[in-house]
mmCIF file of C-alpha atoms and ligand atoms in Angstrom:
data_model
loop_
_atom_site.group_PDB
_atom_site.id
_atom_site.type_symbol
_atom_site.label_atom_id
_atom_site.label_comp_id
_atom_site.label_asym_id
_atom_site.label_seq_id
_atom_site.Cartn_x
_atom_site.Cartn_y
_atom_site.Cartn_z
ATOM 1 C CA UNK A 1 57.100 135.463 31.972
ATOM 2 C CA UNK A 2 59.070 132.396 31.685
ATOM 3 C CA UNK A 3 57.347 129.104 31.420
ATOM 4 C CA UNK A 4 57.492 127.096 34.729
ATOM 5 C CA UNK A 5 59.326 124.155 33.604
ATOM 6 C CA UNK A 6 62.200 126.225 32.192
ATOM 7 C CA UNK A 7 62.116 128.045 35.668
ATOM 8 C CA UNK A 8 62.537 124.815 37.495
ATOM 9 C CA UNK A 9 65.079 123.660 34.977
ATOM 10 C CA UNK A 10 67.081 126.800 35.368
ATOM 11 C CA UNK A 11 66.892 126.670 39.154
ATOM 12 C CA UNK A 12 68.257 123.167 39.196
ATOM 13 C CA UNK A 13 70.996 124.210 36.860
ATOM 14 C CA UNK A 14 71.740 127.040 39.342
ATOM 15 C CA UNK A 15 71.775 124.983 42.415
ATOM 16 C CA UNK A 16 74.220 122.555 40.628
ATOM 17 C CA UNK A 17 76.579 125.172 39.643
ATOM 18 C CA UNK A 18 76.355 126.908 42.986
ATOM 19 C CA UNK A 19 77.204 123.503 44.680
ATOM 20 C CA UNK A 20 80.219 123.219 42.618
ATOM 21 C CA UNK A 21 81.250 126.935 43.057
ATOM 22 C CA UNK A 22 81.067 126.162 46.803
ATOM 23 C CA UNK A 23 83.293 123.153 46.191
ATOM 24 C CA UNK A 24 85.679 125.257 44.300
ATOM 25 C CA UNK A 25 85.629 127.891 47.018
ATOM 26 C CA UNK A 26 86.298 125.153 49.592
ATOM 27 C CA UNK A 27 89.321 123.862 47.744
ATOM 28 C CA UNK A 28 90.592 127.325 47.518
ATOM 29 C CA UNK A 29 90.229 127.862 51.210
ATOM 30 C CA UNK A 30 91.805 124.501 52.122
ATOM 31 C CA UNK A 31 94.774 124.879 49.958
ATOM 32 C CA UNK A 32 95.134 128.468 51.417
ATOM 33 C CA UNK A 33 95.093 127.031 54.942
ATOM 34 C CA UNK A 34 97.335 124.330 54.353
ATOM 35 C CA UNK A 35 99.703 126.580 52.441
ATOM 36 C CA UNK A 36 99.734 128.960 55.382
ATOM 37 C CA UNK A 37 100.393 126.176 57.891
ATOM 38 C CA UNK A 38 103.251 125.106 55.659
ATOM 39 C CA UNK A 39 104.694 128.416 55.132
ATOM 40 C CA UNK A 40 104.475 130.312 58.528
ATOM 41 C CA UNK A 41 107.292 129.995 61.145
ATOM 42 C CA UNK A 42 105.144 129.209 63.813
ATOM 43 C CA UNK A 43 101.612 128.394 62.753
ATOM 44 C CA UNK A 44 99.141 128.131 65.359
ATOM 45 C CA UNK A 45 96.057 129.935 64.035
ATOM 46 C CA UNK A 46 95.120 130.999 60.528
ATOM 47 C CA UNK A 47 91.848 132.475 59.413
ATOM 48 C CA UNK A 48 91.144 132.793 55.704
ATOM 49 C CA UNK A 49 88.197 133.019 53.268
ATOM 50 C CA UNK A 50 87.610 132.675 49.652
ATOM 51 C CA UNK A 51 84.734 134.365 47.711
ATOM 52 C CA UNK A 52 83.372 134.351 44.433
ATOM 53 C CA UNK A 53 84.393 137.179 42.323
ATOM 54 C CA UNK A 54 81.323 136.932 40.048
ATOM 55 C CA UNK A 55 79.199 138.215 42.899
ATOM 56 C CA UNK A 56 76.720 135.541 42.996
ATOM 57 C CA UNK A 57 73.544 136.334 45.115
ATOM 58 C CA UNK A 58 73.600 135.247 47.883
ATOM 59 C CA UNK A 59 77.307 135.833 47.933
ATOM 60 C CA UNK A 60 79.151 132.400 47.747
ATOM 61 C CA UNK A 61 81.798 132.703 50.220
ATOM 62 C CA UNK A 62 83.608 130.242 52.552
ATOM 63 C CA UNK A 63 85.375 131.064 55.638
ATOM 64 C CA UNK A 64 87.607 128.785 57.525
ATOM 65 C CA UNK A 65 90.398 128.515 60.177
ATOM 66 C CA UNK A 66 92.663 126.244 61.790
ATOM 67 C CA UNK A 67 93.890 126.297 65.376
ATOM 68 C CA UNK A 68 96.746 124.299 66.617
ATOM 69 C CA UNK A 69 97.129 123.297 70.308
ATOM 70 C CA UNK A 70 99.479 126.093 71.798
ATOM 71 C CA UNK A 71 102.344 123.824 72.422
ATOM 72 C CA UNK A 72 102.576 122.231 68.940
ATOM 73 C CA UNK A 73 105.617 122.596 67.025
ATOM 74 C CA UNK A 74 105.477 124.012 63.403
ATOM 75 C CA UNK A 75 105.782 120.434 61.944
ATOM 76 C CA UNK A 76 103.235 118.889 64.121
ATOM 77 C CA UNK A 77 100.889 121.631 63.285
ATOM 78 C CA UNK A 78 101.188 121.560 59.623
ATOM 79 C CA UNK A 79 101.039 117.837 59.535
ATOM 80 C CA UNK A 80 97.898 117.979 61.580
ATOM 81 C CA UNK A 81 96.269 120.752 59.300
ATOM 82 C CA UNK A 82 97.362 119.083 56.143
ATOM 83 C CA UNK A 83 95.882 115.859 57.372
ATOM 84 C CA UNK A 84 92.633 117.563 58.504
ATOM 85 C CA UNK A 85 92.101 119.393 55.216
ATOM 86 C CA UNK A 86 92.166 116.021 53.304
ATOM 87 C CA UNK A 87 89.814 114.405 55.915
ATOM 88 C CA UNK A 88 87.393 117.313 55.869
ATOM 89 C CA UNK A 89 87.113 117.090 52.114
ATOM 90 C CA UNK A 90 86.731 113.204 52.460
ATOM 91 C CA UNK A 91 84.144 113.274 55.589
ATOM 92 C CA UNK A 92 82.132 116.322 54.789
ATOM 93 C CA UNK A 93 82.462 117.453 51.207
ATOM 94 C CA UNK A 94 78.816 118.537 50.574
ATOM 95 C CA UNK A 95 78.396 120.354 53.957
ATOM 96 C CA UNK A 96 78.290 124.207 54.274
ATOM 97 C CA UNK A 97 79.467 124.057 57.789
ATOM 98 C CA UNK A 98 81.883 121.437 59.197
ATOM 99 C CA UNK A 99 84.573 121.014 61.995
ATOM 100 C CA UNK A 100 87.174 118.338 62.611
ATOM 101 C CA UNK A 101 88.877 118.142 66.011
ATOM 102 C CA UNK A 102 92.188 116.382 66.396
ATOM 103 C CA UNK A 103 94.199 116.001 69.349
ATOM 104 C CA UNK A 104 96.834 118.504 67.858
ATOM 105 C CA UNK A 105 94.515 120.992 65.856
ATOM 106 C CA UNK A 106 91.240 121.914 65.008
ATOM 107 C CA UNK A 107 89.922 122.772 61.262
ATOM 108 C CA UNK A 108 86.526 124.353 60.614
ATOM 109 C CA UNK A 109 84.693 126.059 57.687
ATOM 110 C CA UNK A 110 81.610 127.707 57.024
ATOM 111 C CA UNK A 111 79.808 129.750 54.523
ATOM 112 C CA UNK A 112 78.937 132.168 57.218
ATOM 113 C CA UNK A 113 81.432 134.649 58.567
ATOM 114 C CA UNK A 114 83.235 133.108 61.470
ATOM 115 C CA UNK A 115 85.911 135.660 62.174
ATOM 116 C CA UNK A 116 85.745 137.087 65.711
ATOM 117 C CA UNK A 117 82.546 135.308 66.183
ATOM 118 C CA UNK A 118 82.162 133.093 69.340
ATOM 119 C CA UNK A 119 80.538 129.925 68.134
ATOM 120 C CA UNK A 120 79.208 127.706 70.972
ATOM 121 C CA UNK A 121 77.997 124.861 68.588
ATOM 122 C CA UNK A 122 78.777 122.202 67.980
ATOM 123 C CA UNK A 123 80.117 121.232 71.235
ATOM 124 C CA UNK A 124 81.584 117.846 72.568
ATOM 125 C CA UNK A 125 82.524 116.794 76.069
ATOM 126 C CA UNK A 126 84.543 113.468 76.016
ATOM 127 C CA UNK A 127 85.802 112.047 79.030
ATOM 128 C CA UNK A 128 87.842 109.072 80.177
ATOM 129 C CA UNK A 129 85.855 106.340 81.902
ATOM 130 C CA UNK A 130 88.130 105.942 84.903
ATOM 131 C CA UNK A 131 87.076 107.966 87.804
ATOM 132 C CA UNK A 132 89.330 109.731 90.390
ATOM 133 C CA UNK A 133 89.225 108.510 93.980
ATOM 134 C CA UNK A 134 88.456 111.340 96.385
ATOM 135 C CA UNK A 135 86.463 113.109 93.712
ATOM 136 C CA UNK A 136 85.167 116.006 96.033
ATOM 137 C CA UNK A 137 88.794 117.175 96.743
ATOM 138 C CA UNK A 138 89.857 116.591 93.094
ATOM 139 C CA UNK A 139 86.909 118.613 91.765
ATOM 140 C CA UNK A 140 87.612 121.562 94.017
ATOM 141 C CA UNK A 141 91.183 121.684 92.921
ATOM 142 C CA UNK A 142 90.039 121.342 89.287
ATOM 143 C CA UNK A 143 87.797 124.143 89.720
ATOM 144 C CA UNK A 144 90.231 126.410 91.421
ATOM 145 C CA UNK A 145 92.898 125.697 88.855
ATOM 146 C CA UNK A 146 90.477 126.397 86.160
ATOM 147 C CA UNK A 147 89.382 129.727 87.425
ATOM 148 C CA UNK A 148 93.025 130.961 87.490
ATOM 149 C CA UNK A 149 93.685 129.361 84.193
ATOM 150 C CA UNK A 150 90.876 131.072 82.260
ATOM 151 C CA UNK A 151 92.003 134.611 82.811
ATOM 152 C CA UNK A 152 95.475 133.550 82.095
ATOM 153 C CA UNK A 153 94.533 132.077 78.674
ATOM 154 C CA UNK A 154 92.184 134.758 77.770
ATOM 155 C CA UNK A 155 94.762 137.492 78.297
ATOM 156 C CA UNK A 156 97.458 135.737 76.738
ATOM 157 C CA UNK A 157 98.455 137.006 72.953
ATOM 158 C CA UNK A 158 97.719 133.358 71.727
ATOM 159 C CA UNK A 159 94.885 132.694 73.981
ATOM 160 C CA UNK A 160 96.366 129.802 75.331
ATOM 161 C CA UNK A 161 97.677 128.804 78.854
ATOM 162 C CA UNK A 162 98.365 125.623 80.685
ATOM 163 C CA UNK A 163 98.634 124.862 84.421
ATOM 164 C CA UNK A 164 100.030 122.102 86.506
ATOM 165 C CA UNK A 165 99.120 121.573 90.185
ATOM 166 C CA UNK A 166 99.679 118.746 92.618
ATOM 167 C CA UNK A 167 96.643 116.729 93.418
ATOM 168 C CA UNK A 168 98.668 114.472 95.637
ATOM 169 C CA UNK A 169 102.425 114.370 95.910
ATOM 170 C CA UNK A 170 102.707 111.777 93.292
ATOM 171 C CA UNK A 171 99.717 112.795 91.330
ATOM 172 C CA UNK A 172 99.832 116.030 89.305
ATOM 173 C CA UNK A 173 96.951 117.564 87.614
ATOM 174 C CA UNK A 174 97.470 119.085 84.106
ATOM 175 C CA UNK A 175 94.923 121.567 82.623
ATOM 176 C CA UNK A 176 94.904 123.532 79.449
ATOM 177 C CA UNK A 177 92.804 126.303 78.080
ATOM 178 C CA UNK A 178 92.820 127.856 74.434
ATOM 179 C CA UNK A 179 90.583 130.096 72.458
ATOM 180 C CA UNK A 180 91.052 130.953 68.755
ATOM 181 C CA UNK A 181 93.147 134.244 68.933
ATOM 182 C CA UNK A 182 90.477 136.130 66.909
ATOM 183 C CA UNK A 183 88.471 136.301 69.989
ATOM 184 C CA UNK A 184 88.705 139.271 72.350
ATOM 185 C CA UNK A 185 89.657 138.684 76.094
ATOM 186 C CA UNK A 186 86.117 139.180 77.067
ATOM 187 C CA UNK A 187 84.757 136.720 74.458
ATOM 188 C CA UNK A 188 87.396 134.220 75.236
ATOM 189 C CA UNK A 189 86.679 134.376 78.924
ATOM 190 C CA UNK A 190 82.833 134.014 78.202
ATOM 191 C CA UNK A 191 83.577 131.088 75.948
ATOM 192 C CA UNK A 192 86.062 129.151 78.399
ATOM 193 C CA UNK A 193 83.670 129.773 81.277
ATOM 194 C CA UNK A 194 80.830 128.149 79.254
ATOM 195 C CA UNK A 195 83.206 125.403 78.403
ATOM 196 C CA UNK A 196 84.163 124.681 82.106
ATOM 197 C CA UNK A 197 80.334 124.220 82.913
ATOM 198 C CA UNK A 198 80.179 121.393 80.366
ATOM 199 C CA UNK A 199 83.379 119.649 81.390
ATOM 200 C CA UNK A 200 82.955 116.190 83.089
ATOM 201 C CA UNK A 201 84.631 116.251 86.478
ATOM 202 C CA UNK A 202 86.186 113.593 88.682
ATOM 203 C CA UNK A 203 87.775 111.738 85.817
ATOM 204 C CA UNK A 204 91.325 110.850 84.906
ATOM 205 C CA UNK A 205 90.910 113.308 81.910
ATOM 206 C CA UNK A 206 88.277 115.148 80.069
ATOM 207 C CA UNK A 207 87.823 117.833 77.659
ATOM 208 C CA UNK A 208 85.045 120.208 76.277
ATOM 209 C CA UNK A 209 85.506 121.664 72.851
ATOM 210 C CA UNK A 210 83.473 124.014 70.790
ATOM 211 C CA UNK A 211 84.599 125.818 67.482
ATOM 212 C CA UNK A 212 85.916 128.787 69.497
ATOM 213 C CA UNK A 213 87.567 127.269 72.472
ATOM 214 C CA UNK A 214 88.308 124.245 74.541
ATOM 215 C CA UNK A 215 89.403 123.184 77.983
ATOM 216 C CA UNK A 216 91.086 119.993 78.993
ATOM 217 C CA UNK A 217 92.537 118.256 81.964
ATOM 218 C CA UNK A 218 94.414 115.172 82.457
ATOM 219 C CA UNK A 219 96.229 113.297 85.376
ATOM 220 C CA UNK A 220 98.784 112.351 82.641
ATOM 221 C CA UNK A 221 100.979 114.774 81.022
ATOM 222 C CA UNK A 222 99.231 115.428 77.665
ATOM 223 C CA UNK A 223 101.106 118.595 76.375
ATOM 224 C CA UNK A 224 104.807 119.339 75.867
ATOM 225 C CA UNK A 225 106.148 120.739 78.929
ATOM 226 C CA UNK A 226 109.196 121.815 77.169
ATOM 227 C CA UNK A 227 107.464 123.992 74.628
ATOM 228 C CA UNK A 228 105.229 125.614 77.129
ATOM 229 C CA UNK A 229 107.937 126.316 79.691
ATOM 230 C CA UNK A 230 108.396 129.933 78.519
ATOM 231 C CA UNK A 231 104.787 130.612 79.043
ATOM 232 C CA UNK A 232 104.843 129.448 82.789
ATOM 233 C CA UNK A 233 105.868 131.729 85.481
ATOM 234 C CA UNK A 234 109.576 130.934 86.502
ATOM 235 C CA UNK A 235 109.192 127.681 88.730
ATOM 236 C CA UNK A 236 111.310 127.533 91.919
ATOM 237 C CA UNK A 237 114.231 125.303 91.188
ATOM 238 C CA UNK A 238 113.410 121.607 91.867
ATOM 239 C CA UNK A 239 114.893 119.713 94.833
ATOM 240 C CA UNK A 240 117.880 117.882 93.829
ATOM 241 C CA UNK A 241 116.007 114.510 93.879
ATOM 242 C CA UNK A 242 117.007 111.624 91.332
ATOM 243 C CA UNK A 243 114.996 112.503 88.136
ATOM 244 C CA UNK A 244 111.843 110.501 87.634
ATOM 245 C CA UNK A 245 111.932 108.270 84.561
ATOM 246 C CA UNK A 246 111.714 110.575 81.727
ATOM 247 C CA UNK A 247 108.910 110.511 79.256
ATOM 248 C CA UNK A 248 110.200 108.756 76.115
ATOM 249 C CA UNK A 249 109.374 111.129 73.108
ATOM 250 C CA UNK A 250 107.225 109.258 70.690
ATOM 251 C CA UNK A 251 109.542 108.553 67.644
ATOM 252 C CA UNK A 252 108.634 110.920 64.920
ATOM 253 C CA UNK A 253 110.494 109.461 62.087
ATOM 254 C CA UNK A 254 108.683 111.133 59.319
ATOM 255 C CA UNK A 255 110.013 114.007 57.398
ATOM 256 C CA UNK A 256 107.714 115.554 55.118
ATOM 257 C CA UNK A 257 109.457 117.360 52.377
ATOM 258 C CA UNK A 258 106.379 117.383 50.175
ATOM 259 C CA UNK A 259 104.181 120.359 50.260
ATOM 260 C CA UNK A 260 101.128 119.899 52.162
ATOM 261 C CA UNK A 261 99.205 121.168 49.119
ATOM 262 C CA UNK A 262 100.350 118.092 47.245
ATOM 263 C CA UNK A 263 99.096 116.029 50.136
ATOM 264 C CA UNK A 264 95.657 117.370 49.690
ATOM 265 C CA UNK A 265 95.137 115.493 46.469
ATOM 266 C CA UNK A 266 97.621 112.697 47.274
ATOM 267 C CA UNK A 267 96.785 109.865 49.581
ATOM 268 C CA UNK A 268 97.740 110.120 53.340
ATOM 269 C CA UNK A 269 101.373 109.359 53.576
ATOM 270 C CA UNK A 270 102.153 110.840 56.729
ATOM 271 C CA UNK A 271 101.487 108.920 60.014
ATOM 272 C CA UNK A 272 100.272 111.614 62.233
ATOM 273 C CA UNK A 273 99.119 110.557 65.769
ATOM 274 C CA UNK A 274 95.555 111.172 65.975
ATOM 275 C CA UNK A 275 93.846 110.594 69.176
ATOM 276 C CA UNK A 276 90.587 111.837 68.659
ATOM 277 C CA UNK A 277 88.617 112.752 65.422
ATOM 278 C CA UNK A 278 85.060 114.347 65.406
ATOM 279 C CA UNK A 279 83.241 115.635 62.331
ATOM 280 C CA UNK A 280 80.402 117.659 63.312
ATOM 281 C CA UNK A 281 78.010 119.346 60.879
ATOM 282 C CA UNK A 282 76.582 122.504 62.212
ATOM 283 C CA UNK A 283 72.650 122.706 61.988
ATOM 284 C CA UNK A 284 71.694 125.890 60.212
ATOM 285 C CA UNK A 285 70.537 127.622 63.158
ATOM 286 C CA UNK A 286 72.986 126.308 65.705
ATOM 287 C CA UNK A 287 75.574 128.906 65.397
ATOM 288 C CA UNK A 288 73.121 131.492 66.358
ATOM 289 C CA UNK A 289 72.197 130.126 69.694
ATOM 290 C CA UNK A 290 74.145 131.668 72.583
ATOM 291 C CA UNK A 291 72.816 129.170 75.394
ATOM 292 C CA UNK A 292 74.650 126.250 73.751
ATOM 293 C CA UNK A 293 76.586 125.389 76.932
ATOM 294 C CA UNK A 294 73.508 124.097 78.442
ATOM 295 C CA UNK A 295 73.514 121.477 75.913
ATOM 296 C CA UNK A 296 76.818 120.291 77.245
ATOM 297 C CA UNK A 297 76.849 116.872 75.769
ATOM 298 C CA UNK A 298 76.534 118.127 72.123
ATOM 299 C CA UNK A 299 75.559 115.656 69.578
ATOM 300 C CA UNK A 300 78.805 114.361 68.237
ATOM 301 C CA UNK A 301 78.390 112.172 65.136
ATOM 302 C CA UNK A 302 81.115 109.935 66.525
ATOM 303 C CA UNK A 303 83.302 109.860 69.483
ATOM 304 C CA UNK A 304 86.568 107.979 69.627
ATOM 305 C CA UNK A 305 88.059 107.187 72.984
ATOM 306 C CA UNK A 306 90.466 109.552 74.432
ATOM 307 C CA UNK A 307 94.091 109.003 73.733
ATOM 308 C CA UNK A 308 96.060 106.881 76.351
ATOM 309 C CA UNK A 309 99.190 109.139 75.909
HETATM 310 C C1 NAG B 401 86.263 139.061 47.594
HETATM 311 O O1 NAG B 401 87.338 139.270 48.410
HETATM 312 C C2 NAG B 401 88.145 140.397 47.960
HETATM 313 C C3 NAG B 401 89.354 140.392 48.982
HETATM 314 O O2 NAG B 401 89.991 139.187 49.049
HETATM 315 C C4 NAG B 401 87.442 141.577 48.197
HETATM 316 O O3 NAG B 401 87.923 142.941 47.725
HETATM 317 C C5 NAG B 401 86.037 141.555 47.385
HETATM 318 O O4 NAG B 401 85.168 142.641 47.515
HETATM 319 C C6 NAG B 401 85.298 140.176 47.753
HETATM 320 N N1 NAG B 401 84.096 140.159 47.010
HETATM 321 C C7 NAG B 401 82.783 139.765 47.423
HETATM 322 C C8 NAG B 401 81.825 139.480 46.543
HETATM 323 O O5 NAG B 401 82.603 139.797 48.793
HETATM 324 C C1 NAG B 402 74.913 128.748 54.106
HETATM 325 O O1 NAG B 402 74.395 127.525 53.651
HETATM 326 C C2 NAG B 402 73.049 127.301 54.192
HETATM 327 C C3 NAG B 402 72.824 125.779 53.628
HETATM 328 O O2 NAG B 402 72.897 125.666 52.266
HETATM 329 C C4 NAG B 402 72.114 128.407 53.668
HETATM 330 O O3 NAG B 402 70.655 128.055 54.161
HETATM 331 C C5 NAG B 402 72.568 129.667 54.051
HETATM 332 O O4 NAG B 402 71.737 130.655 53.546
HETATM 333 C C6 NAG B 402 74.100 129.888 53.630
HETATM 334 N N1 NAG B 402 74.485 131.220 54.445
HETATM 335 C C7 NAG B 402 75.120 131.991 53.696
HETATM 336 C C8 NAG B 402 75.428 133.383 54.363
HETATM 337 O O5 NAG B 402 75.435 131.953 52.252
HETATM 338 C C1 NAG B 403 104.301 119.203 93.486
HETATM 339 O O1 NAG B 403 105.028 118.150 93.780
HETATM 340 C C2 NAG B 403 106.559 118.159 93.379
HETATM 341 C C3 NAG B 403 106.977 116.721 93.909
HETATM 342 O O2 NAG B 403 106.558 116.506 95.123
HETATM 343 C C4 NAG B 403 107.254 119.353 93.998
HETATM 344 O O3 NAG B 403 108.509 119.378 93.637
HETATM 345 C C5 NAG B 403 106.630 120.614 93.550
HETATM 346 O O4 NAG B 403 107.084 121.749 94.008
HETATM 347 C C6 NAG B 403 105.089 120.666 93.740
HETATM 348 N N1 NAG B 403 104.386 121.875 93.130
HETATM 349 C C7 NAG B 403 103.563 122.388 93.680
HETATM 350 C C8 NAG B 403 103.074 123.738 92.693
HETATM 351 O O5 NAG B 403 103.204 122.366 94.850
HETATM 352 C C1 NAG B 404 108.620 119.534 72.949
HETATM 353 O O1 NAG B 404 108.966 120.990 72.674
HETATM 354 C C2 NAG B 404 110.322 121.141 72.432
HETATM 355 C C3 NAG B 404 110.593 122.552 72.065
HETATM 356 O O2 NAG B 404 109.713 123.130 71.432
HETATM 357 C C4 NAG B 404 110.832 120.326 71.279
HETATM 358 O O3 NAG B 404 112.167 120.418 71.115
HETATM 359 C C5 NAG B 404 110.548 118.964 71.436
HETATM 360 O O4 NAG B 404 110.861 118.063 70.363
HETATM 361 C C6 NAG B 404 109.157 118.600 71.861
HETATM 362 N N1 NAG B 404 108.835 117.313 72.151
HETATM 363 C C7 NAG B 404 107.845 116.419 71.678
HETATM 364 C C8 NAG B 404 107.837 115.152 72.310
HETATM 365 O O5 NAG B 404 107.325 116.866 70.637
#
């Protein structure tokens, strides 16, 4: 029998060292995720985990993944993931469970296994303030479009799909749905259906996101139509009308030659366009509650306004 004071001293020592083991594992994980984003030809999704080979009890492990929006280029994906790995360390360094959402990518880690596991929490549903005129017809069209979009996304290999429809002749409606590709078609469908229930309707744009899937619509073009063109069914050739003013591509002057791995410890030198940043810390029991979609608003720690472009 050890004296009590030694016991508590040793438990303090243990918790300190376990905390630093977790931090080391987290660094291992983030380095690996950034490295994979850098090295892959077309990274959109990577799952990785790091564990403590000393077999501590409970096993100290950290799991993580990133998901880039399906239309993103390799450069954009790795910039976003590189940026997110720095930010998640800066914003949530002591958490066992964190997630960051950006416009172009999502990064999350957890000390619980997250592979092939549909997570409903945390969930956020930001929406543009501007409403649509004729909301009833708009919402009908939105629901119709989403119900054909969901099976398309869920059955696609990368679990990603977009759909463009005409609300009026001059007003298109753009929709997007995506799951992490580790989900089965069934899980992806369920996830997206729940997501759609929480989506705010009748706005110029809205999204609903959780760690496993997300849905978004906008009246502005928010994804890269060229990049997703091969995904869409062959469209009938457009009428020979004068071409509308084309979108001016955002100047993307930066060329990172430095490895993202270096960028983790270096200050941010890359100006990536970030429209939306959220950091949510999962409650311990949150990931276990399947009825999360009822709590559609979620409890985001902060919401920045939706991007204008
Ligand atoms: C750690 O991961 C390796 C594979 O990466 C595995 O072989 C080993 O069993 C794992 N250890 C624990 C404690 O889970
Ligand atoms: C994850 O971390 C939380 C908070 O420290 C802890 O309560 C939980 O038991 C951990 N889960 C695993 C699987 O290690
Ligand atoms: C949407 O409207 C445009 C321009 O009026 C037209 O070219 C296109 O075929 C329409 N698309 C659909 C799916 O009706
Ligand atoms: C859109 O995607 C195409 C093809 O992947 C790419 O060449 C182009 O640079 C992208 N445009 C923007 C604005 O990212």
